[in-house]
Coordinates of C-alpha atoms in Angstrom, one line a residue:
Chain R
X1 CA 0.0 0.0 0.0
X2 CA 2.8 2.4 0.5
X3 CA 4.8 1.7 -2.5
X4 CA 1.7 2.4 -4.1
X5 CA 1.1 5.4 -2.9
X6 CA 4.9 6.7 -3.7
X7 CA 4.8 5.1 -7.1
X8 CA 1.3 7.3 -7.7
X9 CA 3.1 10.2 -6.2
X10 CA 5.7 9.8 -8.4
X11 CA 3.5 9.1 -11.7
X12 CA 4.1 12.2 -12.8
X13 CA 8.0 12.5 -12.7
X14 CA 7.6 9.5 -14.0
X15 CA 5.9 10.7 -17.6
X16 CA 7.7 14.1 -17.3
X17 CA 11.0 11.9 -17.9
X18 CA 9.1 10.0 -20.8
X19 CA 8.2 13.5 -22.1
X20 CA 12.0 14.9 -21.3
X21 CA 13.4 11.5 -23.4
X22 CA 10.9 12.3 -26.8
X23 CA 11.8 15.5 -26.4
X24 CA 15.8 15.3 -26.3
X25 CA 16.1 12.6 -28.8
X26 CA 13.8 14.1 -32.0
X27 CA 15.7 17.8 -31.0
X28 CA 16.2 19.6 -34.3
X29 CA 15.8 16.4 -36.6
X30 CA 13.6 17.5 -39.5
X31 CA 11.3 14.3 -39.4
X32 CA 11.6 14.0 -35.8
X33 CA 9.2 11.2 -34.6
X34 CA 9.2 9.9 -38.0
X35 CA 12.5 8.4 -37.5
X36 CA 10.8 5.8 -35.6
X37 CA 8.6 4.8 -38.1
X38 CA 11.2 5.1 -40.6
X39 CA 14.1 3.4 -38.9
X40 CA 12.7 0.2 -39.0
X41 CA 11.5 -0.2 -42.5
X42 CA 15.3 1.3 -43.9
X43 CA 16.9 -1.2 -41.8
X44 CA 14.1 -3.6 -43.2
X45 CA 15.1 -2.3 -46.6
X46 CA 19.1 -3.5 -46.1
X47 CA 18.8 -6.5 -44.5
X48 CA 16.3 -8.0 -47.1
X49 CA 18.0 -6.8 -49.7
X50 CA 21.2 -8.2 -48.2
X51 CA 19.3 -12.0 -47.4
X52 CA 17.2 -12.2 -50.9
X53 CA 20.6 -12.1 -52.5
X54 CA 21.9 -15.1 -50.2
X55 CA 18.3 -16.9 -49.7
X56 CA 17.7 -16.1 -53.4
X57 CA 14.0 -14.0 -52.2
X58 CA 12.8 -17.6 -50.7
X59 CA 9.7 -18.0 -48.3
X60 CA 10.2 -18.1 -44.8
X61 CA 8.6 -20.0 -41.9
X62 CA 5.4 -22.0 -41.6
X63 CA 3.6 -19.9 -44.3
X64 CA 4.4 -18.0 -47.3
X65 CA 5.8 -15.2 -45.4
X66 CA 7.5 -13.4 -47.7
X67 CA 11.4 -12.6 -45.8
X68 CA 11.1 -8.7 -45.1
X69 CA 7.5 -9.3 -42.9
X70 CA 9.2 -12.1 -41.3
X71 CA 12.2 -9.8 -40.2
X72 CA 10.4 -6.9 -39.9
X73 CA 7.9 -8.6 -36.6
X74 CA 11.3 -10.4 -35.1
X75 CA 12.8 -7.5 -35.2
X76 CA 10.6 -4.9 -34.1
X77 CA 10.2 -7.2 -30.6
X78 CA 14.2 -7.7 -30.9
X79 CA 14.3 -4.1 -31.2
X80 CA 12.2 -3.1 -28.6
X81 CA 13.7 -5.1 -25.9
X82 CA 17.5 -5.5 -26.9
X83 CA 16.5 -0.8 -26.6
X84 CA 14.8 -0.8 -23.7
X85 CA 17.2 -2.7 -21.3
X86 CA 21.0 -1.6 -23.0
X87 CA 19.3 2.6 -22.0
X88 CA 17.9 1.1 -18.9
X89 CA 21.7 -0.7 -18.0
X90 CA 23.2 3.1 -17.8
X91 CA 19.9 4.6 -15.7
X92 CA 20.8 4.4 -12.5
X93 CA 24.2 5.0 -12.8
X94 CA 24.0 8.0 -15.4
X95 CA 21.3 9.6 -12.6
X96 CA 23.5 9.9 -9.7
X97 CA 23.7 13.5 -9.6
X98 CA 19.8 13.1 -9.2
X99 CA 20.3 10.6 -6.3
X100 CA 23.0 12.2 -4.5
X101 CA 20.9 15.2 -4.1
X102 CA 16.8 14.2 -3.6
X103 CA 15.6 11.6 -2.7
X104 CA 13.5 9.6 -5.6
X105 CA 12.0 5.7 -5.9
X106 CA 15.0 4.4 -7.6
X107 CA 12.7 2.1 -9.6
X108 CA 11.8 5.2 -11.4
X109 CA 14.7 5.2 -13.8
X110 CA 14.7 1.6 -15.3
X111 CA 11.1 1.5 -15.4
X112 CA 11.5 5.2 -17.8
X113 CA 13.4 3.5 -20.1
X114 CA 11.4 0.6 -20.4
X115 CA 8.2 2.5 -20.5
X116 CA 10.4 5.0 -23.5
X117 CA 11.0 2.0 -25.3
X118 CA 7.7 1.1 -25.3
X119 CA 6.9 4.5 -27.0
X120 CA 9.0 4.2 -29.2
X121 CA 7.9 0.7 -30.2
X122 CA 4.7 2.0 -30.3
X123 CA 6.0 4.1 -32.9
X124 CA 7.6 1.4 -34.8
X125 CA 4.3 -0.6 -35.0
X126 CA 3.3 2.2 -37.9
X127 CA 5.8 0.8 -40.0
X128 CA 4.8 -3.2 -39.3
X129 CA 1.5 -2.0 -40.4
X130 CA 2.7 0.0 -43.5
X131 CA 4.4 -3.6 -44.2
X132 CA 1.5 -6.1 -43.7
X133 CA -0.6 -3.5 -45.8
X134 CA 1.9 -3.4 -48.5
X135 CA 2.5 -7.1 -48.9
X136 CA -1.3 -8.1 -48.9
X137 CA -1.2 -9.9 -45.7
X138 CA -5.0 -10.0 -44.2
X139 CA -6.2 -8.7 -41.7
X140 CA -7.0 -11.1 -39.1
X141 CA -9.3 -10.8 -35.7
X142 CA -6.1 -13.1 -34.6
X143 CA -4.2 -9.8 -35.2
X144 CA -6.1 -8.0 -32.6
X145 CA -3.8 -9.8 -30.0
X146 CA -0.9 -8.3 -30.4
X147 CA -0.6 -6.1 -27.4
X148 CA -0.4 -9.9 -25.5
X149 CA 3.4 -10.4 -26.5
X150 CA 4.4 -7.0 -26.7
X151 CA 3.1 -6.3 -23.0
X152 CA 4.7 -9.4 -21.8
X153 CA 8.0 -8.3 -23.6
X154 CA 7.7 -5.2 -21.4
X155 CA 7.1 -7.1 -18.0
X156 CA 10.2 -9.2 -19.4
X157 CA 12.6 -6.0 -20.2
X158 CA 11.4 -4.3 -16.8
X159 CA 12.4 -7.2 -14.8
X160 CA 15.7 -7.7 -16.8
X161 CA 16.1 -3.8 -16.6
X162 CA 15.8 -3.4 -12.5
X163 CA 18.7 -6.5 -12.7
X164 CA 21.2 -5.0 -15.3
X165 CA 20.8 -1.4 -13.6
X166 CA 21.5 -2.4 -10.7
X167 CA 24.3 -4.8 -11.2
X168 CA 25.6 -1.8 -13.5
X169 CA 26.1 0.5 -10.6
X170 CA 28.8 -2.0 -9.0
X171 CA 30.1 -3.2 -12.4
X172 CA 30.4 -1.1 -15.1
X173 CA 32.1 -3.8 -17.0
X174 CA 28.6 -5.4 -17.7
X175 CA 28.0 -2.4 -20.3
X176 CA 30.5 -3.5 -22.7
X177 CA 29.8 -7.1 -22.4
X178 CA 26.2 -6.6 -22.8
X179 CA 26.4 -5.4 -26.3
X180 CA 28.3 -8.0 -27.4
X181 CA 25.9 -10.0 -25.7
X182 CA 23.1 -8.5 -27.6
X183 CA 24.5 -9.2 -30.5
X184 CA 25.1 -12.6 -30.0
X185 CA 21.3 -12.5 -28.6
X186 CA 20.0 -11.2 -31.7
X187 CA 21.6 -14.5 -33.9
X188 CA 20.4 -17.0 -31.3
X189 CA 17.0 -15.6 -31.8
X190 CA 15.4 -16.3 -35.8
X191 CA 14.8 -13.3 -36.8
X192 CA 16.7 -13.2 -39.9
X193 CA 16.6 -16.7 -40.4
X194 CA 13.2 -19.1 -40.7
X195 CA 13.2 -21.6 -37.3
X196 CA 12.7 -24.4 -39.4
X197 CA 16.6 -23.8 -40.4
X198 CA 17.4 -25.7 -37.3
X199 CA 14.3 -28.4 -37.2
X200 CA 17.2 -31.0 -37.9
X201 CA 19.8 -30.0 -34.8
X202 CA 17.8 -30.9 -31.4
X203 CA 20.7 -29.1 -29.9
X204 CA 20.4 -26.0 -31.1
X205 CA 16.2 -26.4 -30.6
X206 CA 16.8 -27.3 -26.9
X207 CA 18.8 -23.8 -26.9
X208 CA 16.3 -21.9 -28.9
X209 CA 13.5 -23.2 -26.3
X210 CA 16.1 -21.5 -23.3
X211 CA 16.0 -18.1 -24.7
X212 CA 13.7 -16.3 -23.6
X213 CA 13.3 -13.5 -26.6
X214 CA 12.6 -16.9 -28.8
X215 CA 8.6 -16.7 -27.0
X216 CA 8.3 -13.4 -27.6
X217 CA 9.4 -13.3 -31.2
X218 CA 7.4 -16.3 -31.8
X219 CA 4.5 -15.5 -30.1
X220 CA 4.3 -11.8 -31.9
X221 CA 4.7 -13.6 -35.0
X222 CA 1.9 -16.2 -34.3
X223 CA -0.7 -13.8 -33.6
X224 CA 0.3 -11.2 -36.4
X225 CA 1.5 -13.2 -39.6
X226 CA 0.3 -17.1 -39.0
X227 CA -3.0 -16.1 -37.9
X228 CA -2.7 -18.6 -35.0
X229 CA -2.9 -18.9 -31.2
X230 CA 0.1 -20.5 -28.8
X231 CA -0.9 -23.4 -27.4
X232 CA -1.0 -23.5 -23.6
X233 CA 2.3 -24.6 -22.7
X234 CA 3.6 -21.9 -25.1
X235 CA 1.4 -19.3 -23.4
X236 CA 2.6 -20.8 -20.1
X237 CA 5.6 -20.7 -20.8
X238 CA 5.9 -17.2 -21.8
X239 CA 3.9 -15.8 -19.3
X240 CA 5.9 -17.6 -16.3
X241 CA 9.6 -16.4 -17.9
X242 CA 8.6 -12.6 -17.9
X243 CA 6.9 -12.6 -14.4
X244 CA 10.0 -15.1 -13.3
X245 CA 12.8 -12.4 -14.7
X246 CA 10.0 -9.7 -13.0
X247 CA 10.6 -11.0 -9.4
X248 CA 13.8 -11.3 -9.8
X249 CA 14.7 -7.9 -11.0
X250 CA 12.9 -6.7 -8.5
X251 CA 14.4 -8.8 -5.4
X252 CA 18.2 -7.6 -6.8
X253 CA 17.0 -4.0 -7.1
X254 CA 15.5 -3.6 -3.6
X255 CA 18.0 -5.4 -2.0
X256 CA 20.5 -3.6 -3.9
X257 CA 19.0 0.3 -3.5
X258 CA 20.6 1.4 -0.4
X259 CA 24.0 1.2 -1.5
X260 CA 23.5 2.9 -4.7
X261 CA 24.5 6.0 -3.9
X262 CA 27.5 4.7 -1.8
X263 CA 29.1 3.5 -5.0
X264 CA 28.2 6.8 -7.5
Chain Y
X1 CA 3.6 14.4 17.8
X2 CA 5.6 17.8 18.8
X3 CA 8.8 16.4 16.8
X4 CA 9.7 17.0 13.7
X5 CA 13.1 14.8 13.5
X6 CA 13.9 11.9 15.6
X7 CA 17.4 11.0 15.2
X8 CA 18.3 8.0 17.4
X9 CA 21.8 6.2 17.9
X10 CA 22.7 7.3 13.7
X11 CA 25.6 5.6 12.2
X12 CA 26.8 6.1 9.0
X13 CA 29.8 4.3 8.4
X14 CA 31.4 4.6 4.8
X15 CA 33.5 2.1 3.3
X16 CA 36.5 3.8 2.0
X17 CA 38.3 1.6 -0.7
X18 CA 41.6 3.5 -1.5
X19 CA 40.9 2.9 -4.7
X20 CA 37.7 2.5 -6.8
X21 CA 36.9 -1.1 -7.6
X22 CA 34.8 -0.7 -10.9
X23 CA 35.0 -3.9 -13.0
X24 CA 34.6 -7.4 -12.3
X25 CA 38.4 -7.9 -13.2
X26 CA 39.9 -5.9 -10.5
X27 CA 37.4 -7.2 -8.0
X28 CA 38.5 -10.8 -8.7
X29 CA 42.2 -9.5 -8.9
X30 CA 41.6 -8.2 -5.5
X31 CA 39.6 -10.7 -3.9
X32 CA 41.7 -13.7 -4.4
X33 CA 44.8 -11.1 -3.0
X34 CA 42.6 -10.7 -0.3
X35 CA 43.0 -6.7 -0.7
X36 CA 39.1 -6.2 -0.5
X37 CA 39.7 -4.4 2.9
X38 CA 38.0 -1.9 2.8
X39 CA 39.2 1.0 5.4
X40 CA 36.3 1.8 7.0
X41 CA 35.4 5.6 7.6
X42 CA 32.5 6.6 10.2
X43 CA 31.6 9.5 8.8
X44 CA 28.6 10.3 11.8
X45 CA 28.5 8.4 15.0
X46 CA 26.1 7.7 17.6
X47 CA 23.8 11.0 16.5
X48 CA 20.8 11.6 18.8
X49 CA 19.1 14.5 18.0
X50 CA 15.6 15.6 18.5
X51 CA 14.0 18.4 16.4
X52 CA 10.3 19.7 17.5
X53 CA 8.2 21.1 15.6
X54 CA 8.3 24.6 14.4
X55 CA 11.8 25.1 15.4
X56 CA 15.2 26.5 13.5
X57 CA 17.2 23.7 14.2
X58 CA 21.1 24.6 13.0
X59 CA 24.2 22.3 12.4
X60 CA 27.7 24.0 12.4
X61 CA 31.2 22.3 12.3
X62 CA 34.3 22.2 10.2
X63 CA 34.6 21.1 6.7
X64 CA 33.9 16.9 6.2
X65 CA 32.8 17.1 10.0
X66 CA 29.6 15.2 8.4
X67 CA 26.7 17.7 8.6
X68 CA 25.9 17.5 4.8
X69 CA 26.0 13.6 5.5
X70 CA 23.0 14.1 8.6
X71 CA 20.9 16.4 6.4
X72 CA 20.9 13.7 3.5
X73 CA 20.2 11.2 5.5
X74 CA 17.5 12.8 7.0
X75 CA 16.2 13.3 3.5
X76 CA 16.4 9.5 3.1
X77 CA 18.9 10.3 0.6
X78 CA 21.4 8.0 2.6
X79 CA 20.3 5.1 4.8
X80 CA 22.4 5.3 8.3
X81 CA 24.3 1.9 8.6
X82 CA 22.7 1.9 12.1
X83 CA 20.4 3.9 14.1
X84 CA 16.8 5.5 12.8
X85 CA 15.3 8.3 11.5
X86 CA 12.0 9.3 12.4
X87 CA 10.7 12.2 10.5
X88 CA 6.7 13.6 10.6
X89 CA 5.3 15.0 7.9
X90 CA 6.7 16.1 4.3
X91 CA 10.6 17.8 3.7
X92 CA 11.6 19.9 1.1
X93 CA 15.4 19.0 0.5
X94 CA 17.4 22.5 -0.4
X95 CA 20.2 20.5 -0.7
X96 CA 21.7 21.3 -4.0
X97 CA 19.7 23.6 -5.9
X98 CA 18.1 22.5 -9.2
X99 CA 19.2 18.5 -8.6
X100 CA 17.7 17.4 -11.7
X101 CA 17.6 20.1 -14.4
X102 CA 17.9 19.1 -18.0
X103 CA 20.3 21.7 -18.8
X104 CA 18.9 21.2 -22.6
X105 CA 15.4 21.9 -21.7
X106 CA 13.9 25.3 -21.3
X107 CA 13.4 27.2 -18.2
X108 CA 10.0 26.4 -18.1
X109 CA 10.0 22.6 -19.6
X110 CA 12.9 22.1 -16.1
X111 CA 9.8 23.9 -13.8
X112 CA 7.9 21.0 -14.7
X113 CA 10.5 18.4 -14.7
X114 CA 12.2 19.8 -11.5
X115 CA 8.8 20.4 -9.7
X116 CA 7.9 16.2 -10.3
X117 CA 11.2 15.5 -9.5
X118 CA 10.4 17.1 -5.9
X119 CA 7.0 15.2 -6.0
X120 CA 4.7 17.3 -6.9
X121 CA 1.6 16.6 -9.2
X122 CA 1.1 18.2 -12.9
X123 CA -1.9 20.3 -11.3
X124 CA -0.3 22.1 -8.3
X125 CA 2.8 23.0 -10.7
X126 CA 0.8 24.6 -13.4
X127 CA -1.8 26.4 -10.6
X128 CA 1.8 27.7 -8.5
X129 CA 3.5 28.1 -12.0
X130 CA 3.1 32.0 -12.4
X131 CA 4.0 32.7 -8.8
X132 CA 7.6 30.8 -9.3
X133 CA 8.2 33.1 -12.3
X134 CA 7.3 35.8 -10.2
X135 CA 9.8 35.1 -8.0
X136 CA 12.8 33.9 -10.1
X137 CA 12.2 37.6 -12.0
X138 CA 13.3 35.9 -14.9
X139 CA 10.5 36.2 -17.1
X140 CA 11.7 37.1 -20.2
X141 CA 14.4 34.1 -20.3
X142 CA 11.2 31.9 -19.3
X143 CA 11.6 29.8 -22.7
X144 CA 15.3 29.8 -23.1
X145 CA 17.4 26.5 -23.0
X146 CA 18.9 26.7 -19.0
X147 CA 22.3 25.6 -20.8
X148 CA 22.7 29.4 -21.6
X149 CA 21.7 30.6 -17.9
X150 CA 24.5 31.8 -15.3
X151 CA 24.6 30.0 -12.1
X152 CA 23.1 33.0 -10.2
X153 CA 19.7 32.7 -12.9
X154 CA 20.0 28.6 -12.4
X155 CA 20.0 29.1 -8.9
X156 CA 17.3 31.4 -8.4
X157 CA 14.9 29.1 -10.2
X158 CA 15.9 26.0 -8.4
X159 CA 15.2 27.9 -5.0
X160 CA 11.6 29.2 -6.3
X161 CA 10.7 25.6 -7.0
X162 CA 11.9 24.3 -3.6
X163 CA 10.3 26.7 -1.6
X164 CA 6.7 26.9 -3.6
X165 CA 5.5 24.4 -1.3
X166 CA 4.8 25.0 2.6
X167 CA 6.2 21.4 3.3
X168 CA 6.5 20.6 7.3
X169 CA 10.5 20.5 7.5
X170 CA 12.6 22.4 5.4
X171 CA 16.3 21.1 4.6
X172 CA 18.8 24.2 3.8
X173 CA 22.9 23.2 2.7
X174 CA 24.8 26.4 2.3
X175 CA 22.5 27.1 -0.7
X176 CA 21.9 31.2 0.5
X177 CA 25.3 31.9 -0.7
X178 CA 24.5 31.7 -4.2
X179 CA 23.1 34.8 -5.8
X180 CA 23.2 38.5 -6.0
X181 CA 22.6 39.8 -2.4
X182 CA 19.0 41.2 -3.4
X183 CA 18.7 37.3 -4.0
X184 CA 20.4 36.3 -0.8
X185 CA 17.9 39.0 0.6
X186 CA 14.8 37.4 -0.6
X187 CA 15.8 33.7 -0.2
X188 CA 16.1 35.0 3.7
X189 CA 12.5 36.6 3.7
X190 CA 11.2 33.3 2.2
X191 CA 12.5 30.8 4.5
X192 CA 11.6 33.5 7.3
X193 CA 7.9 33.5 5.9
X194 CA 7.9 29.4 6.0
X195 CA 9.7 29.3 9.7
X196 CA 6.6 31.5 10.6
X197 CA 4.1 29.4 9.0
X198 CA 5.1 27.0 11.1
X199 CA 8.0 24.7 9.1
X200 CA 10.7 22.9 10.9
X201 CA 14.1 24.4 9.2
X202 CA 16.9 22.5 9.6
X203 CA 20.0 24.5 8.3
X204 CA 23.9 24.1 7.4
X205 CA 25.7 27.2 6.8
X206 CA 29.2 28.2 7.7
X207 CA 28.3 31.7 8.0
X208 CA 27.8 32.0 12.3
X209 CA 26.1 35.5 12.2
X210 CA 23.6 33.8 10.0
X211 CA 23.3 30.5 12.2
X212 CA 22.9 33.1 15.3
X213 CA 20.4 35.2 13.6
X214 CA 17.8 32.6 12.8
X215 CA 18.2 29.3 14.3
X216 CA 17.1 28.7 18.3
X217 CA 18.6 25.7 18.6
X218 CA 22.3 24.7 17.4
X219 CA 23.7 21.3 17.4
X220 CA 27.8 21.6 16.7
X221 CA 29.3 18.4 15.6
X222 CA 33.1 17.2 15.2
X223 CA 34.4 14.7 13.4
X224 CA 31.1 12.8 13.2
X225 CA 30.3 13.2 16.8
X226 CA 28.4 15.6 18.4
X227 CA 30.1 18.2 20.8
X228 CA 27.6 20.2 21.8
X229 CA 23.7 21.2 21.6
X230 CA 22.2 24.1 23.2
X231 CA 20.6 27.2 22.6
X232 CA 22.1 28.8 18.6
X233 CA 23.9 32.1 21.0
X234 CA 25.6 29.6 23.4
X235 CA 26.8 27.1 21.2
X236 CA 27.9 29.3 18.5
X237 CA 30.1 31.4 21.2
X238 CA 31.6 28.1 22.4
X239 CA 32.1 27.1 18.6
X240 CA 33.6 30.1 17.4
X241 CA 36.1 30.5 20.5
X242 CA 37.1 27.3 20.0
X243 CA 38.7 28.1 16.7

C-alpha cells in the first residue's frame, strides 16, 4: 500500500522523464518522430536486400511469409527489448547527480526506459503496419492480439532492466559485455533466419527453447502473420519467464538500493 | 507528535576503498589477493538529535565534519548503517539547488521536470507556475534553453521551486550563498515566511552570524560526533572561541 502510494506520487515525474526522453532525442531532426517509423522499414530495406541475395528472395517460416515481414515482426520485438534494457543498463548510474541530491523511488529510472521503449515501439508498429498493408497480408481478428506479447516483452525488459541497472552501478564492466551480448542474442534468436533452419539440430532447438526473446518473437509472430494462437504450454511458458525475470529484478534491485549511492 | 526529527543512535559508516573497484576484473584480482579491505570511515557516529516542531534547528562544524551527510540522510537520501530516522510529515530538500535540471530543456520545460522531481503533481505546478516566475524575476528568459543561464539565474529558479511548497521540514545546505545579495535577501525573507508558518528548518551554513540570527537551537558536531547542543547564541560562542 505504500509503494503504491509513492509510485502514484511519483506518476508524474515519472511521464515528465518519458516526455524529457521524446523531447531530447527528436531535437532539431527535421522528421523528428518519424524516425521511428522510418528506422525500421530502412533497416528492413538493407537487411532484405542483403538476405534475398543469399536466400535467393525464398519463403520463410510456416507460411508463405515473404522474408522482409518475417524480419520486420522479429525485429521490431528484438528491437524493442535489446532498446529498452541496454538505456535502462546506464539509468541508475548516469542519474547519480539526481540521487546524490533528492531523494526519488530508484525504480523510477529503469522503469522510464522501459516504459520510452515502449513508446518508441509503439512508434515502430506504424511501420509493421505500412508492411503487412503493402505485402497483402490479411487482416485477421487473430491480429487483434498483439498487445499480449508486446506487453509481456515489457514485464520481461522491466524485470531484466531493474537486474542490469543495478548490477551496472557496481560493475560497469557489464556495459561493454552486454552489447556484445546482444548481438550474439540477436543470432540465437530467428529473426533473420526461418526456425525451421534448425528443425534438424535438437541441440540448437533445446537452446532456442532456453531463450527467452525466442517466446516473444514467436508468439508476436503467431498472432500477427500465422494467424494462429500459442498453445498453452507456449502461453505458459511465456507468461511464467517474464513474471520469473520480473521477481527477480525486482528482489536484486531492492536489496541492492541502499548502496547505490554509496558506489556513485 | 511535537517532533519534527527523531534521530536516534545514527551511524553512518562509509567504506573507504583506496581505490575504486569498478569492473569485475579488479574485483576478482583483488579478492583472491585478499585486498578487499576496505578501510572503514565513520563518517557520523552515535547522532541523537531531536528536532520539535516549528523550530530553527542549525548544524555548524568544520569542513567533512559530516553535517551535509546528517541532512541527506535525513532526506532518506542516505540510509544510516545503524540507528533511525523518524521524521513527521513532508521535507523539502534544499540540498543542491536544481538536482535534476535538464540543462537542454527550457526554463519552463525544467519547472515541470524539477517540480515532479520534488513530487509534486502536474496540477499544483501549473496552478503555483506564475507565482515561481514571479519570483525567479526571470521572465523574459522563461523559454530559453537553461544551458545558456549563469549559475546566479539557475540558482534562483531552483530555490523558487523548492520553496513553492509550505512542506512541514525544510532542509537548507549552504544554498543562501548563491546569488546576487538582493537574492540572498529574498531567499532570507522566504524561509523566514515558512519558519513562521510553522515549518521545521533544519539548516547548514558556515556563516555564524547567520546560524545566530535565525536558528534557536544549534547542534555543533566534530568529526562525526556531536560536541555540543544548546541554545544557537551559546553554542555558536563556544564554537567560534574554540577556533
Amino acid at each position: 500500500m505504500k509503494y503504491f502510494q509513492t509510485f502514484l506520487k511519483y506518476r508524474y515525474l515519472l511521464s515528465n522523464l518519458i516526455g524529457r526522453d521524446i523531447k531530447v532525442k527528436y531535437r532539431r531532426s527535421v522528421l523528428g518522430i518519424l524516425w521511428s517509423v522510418l528506422n525500421p522499414l530502412l533497416m528492413m530495406v538493407v537487411i532484405s536486400t542483403v538476405f534475398s541475395v543469399l536466400f535467393k528472395g525464398g519463403k520463410f517460416g510456416e507460411t508463405n511469409i515473404p522474408f522482409h515481414v518475417y524480419y520486420l515482426t522479429g525485429a521490431t520485438v528484438y528491437n524493442f527489448i535489446s532498446e529498452a534494457t541496454s538505456t535502462s543498463m546506464m539509468s541508475v548510474f548516469t542519474a547519480a547527480p539526481l540521487i546524490k541530491k533528492v531523494y526519488i523511488p530508484k525504480y523510477i529510472f529503469p522503469l522510464e526506459k522501459c516504459l520510452f521503449a515502449f513508446v518508441n515501439l509503439l512508434f515502430s508498429l506504424i511501420a509493421v503496419v505500412i508492411v503487412l498493408l503493402a505485402s497483402g497480408i490479411k487482416f485477421t481478428f487473430t491480429m487483434l492480439l498483439f498487445p499480449i506479447p508486446l506487453l509481456l516483452a515489457l514485464v520481461f525488459s522491466i524485470g531484466l532492466s531493474m537486474l542490469l541497472s543495478a548490477l551496472t552501478v557496481f560493475f560497469r564492466d557489464i556495459v561493454h559485455i552486454y552489447g556484445v551480448f546482444l548481438t550474439a542474442w540477436l543470432y540465437a534468436t530467428p529473426i533473420i533466419y526461418p526456425i525451421t533452419l534448425l528443425e534438424g539440430n535438437k541441440k540448437l532447438m533445446l537452446i532456442m527453447h532456453l531463450n527467452p526473446m525466442y517466446y516473444f518473437v514467436e508468439f508476436f509472430r503467431k498472432v500477427v502473420i500465422y494467424n494462429t494462437l500459442p498453445n498453452w504450454q507456449f502461453t505458459l511458458v511465456t507468461v511464467g519467464v517474464s513474471l520469473l525475470m520480473l521477481v527477480i529484478g525486482i528482489l536484486v534491485f531492492r536489496q541492492k538500493q541502499d548502496k547505490f549511492v554509496l558506489y556513485m | 507528535m511535537s517532533n519534527a526529527v527523531e534521530i536516534s543512535n545514527v551511524s553512518m559508516r562509509f567504506n573507504m576503498a583506496k581505490e575504486k573497484v569498478d569492473s569485475i576484473k579488479e574485483y576478482l584480482i583483488k579478492f583472491f589477493k585478499r585486498q578487499l579491505l576496505f578501510e572503514e570511515f565513520m563518517a557520523l557516529s552515535d547522532i541523537n538529535i531531536t528536532v520539535q516542531k516549528g523550530e530553527v534547528f542549525g548544524l555548524i562544524g568544520l569542513n567533512g565534519c559530516g553535517k551535509s551527510t546528517l541532512l541527506k540522510i535525513i532526506s532518506g537520501i542516505y540510509k544510516p548503517s545503524t540507528g533511525t530516522v523518524k521524521v513527521n510529515g513532508t521535507i523539502a530538500p534544499l540540498i543542491e539547488l536544481g538536482a535534476g535540471f535538464d540543462m537542454d530543456l527550457t526554463a519552463r520545460e525544467n519547472i515541470y521536470l524539477n517540480g515532479s522531481v520534488l513530487g509534486y503533481s502536474k496540477q499544483y505546478i501549473e496552478e503555483k507556475f506564475d507565482e515561481i516566475v514571479d519570483f525567479t524575476e526571470l521572465h523574459q528568459f522563461i523559454d530559453v534553453p537553461m544551458k545558456n543561464f549563469s549559475s546566479g539565474m539557475v540558482a534562483r529558479v531552483g530555490f523558487a521551486i523548492a520553496t513553492i511548497t509550505k512542506p512541514d521540514i525544510l532542509i537548507v545546505d549552504e544554498i543562501l550563498a548563491v546569488g546576487d545579495f538582493l537574492f540572498q535577501e529574498k531567499c532570507e525573507k522566504r524561509i523566514n515566511e515558512l519558519m513562521s508558518g510553522g515549518t521545521t528548518v533544519i539548516i547548514v551554513s558556515h556563516s555564524i552570524d547567520q546560524i545566530k540570527r535565525l536558528c534557536d537551537r544549534v547542534a555543533w558536531i566534530e568529526k562525526g560526533k556531536i560536541k555540543m547542543i544548546g541554545a544557537a547564541e551559546e553554542v555558536c560562542d563556544l564554537y567560534t572561541s574554540a577556533k
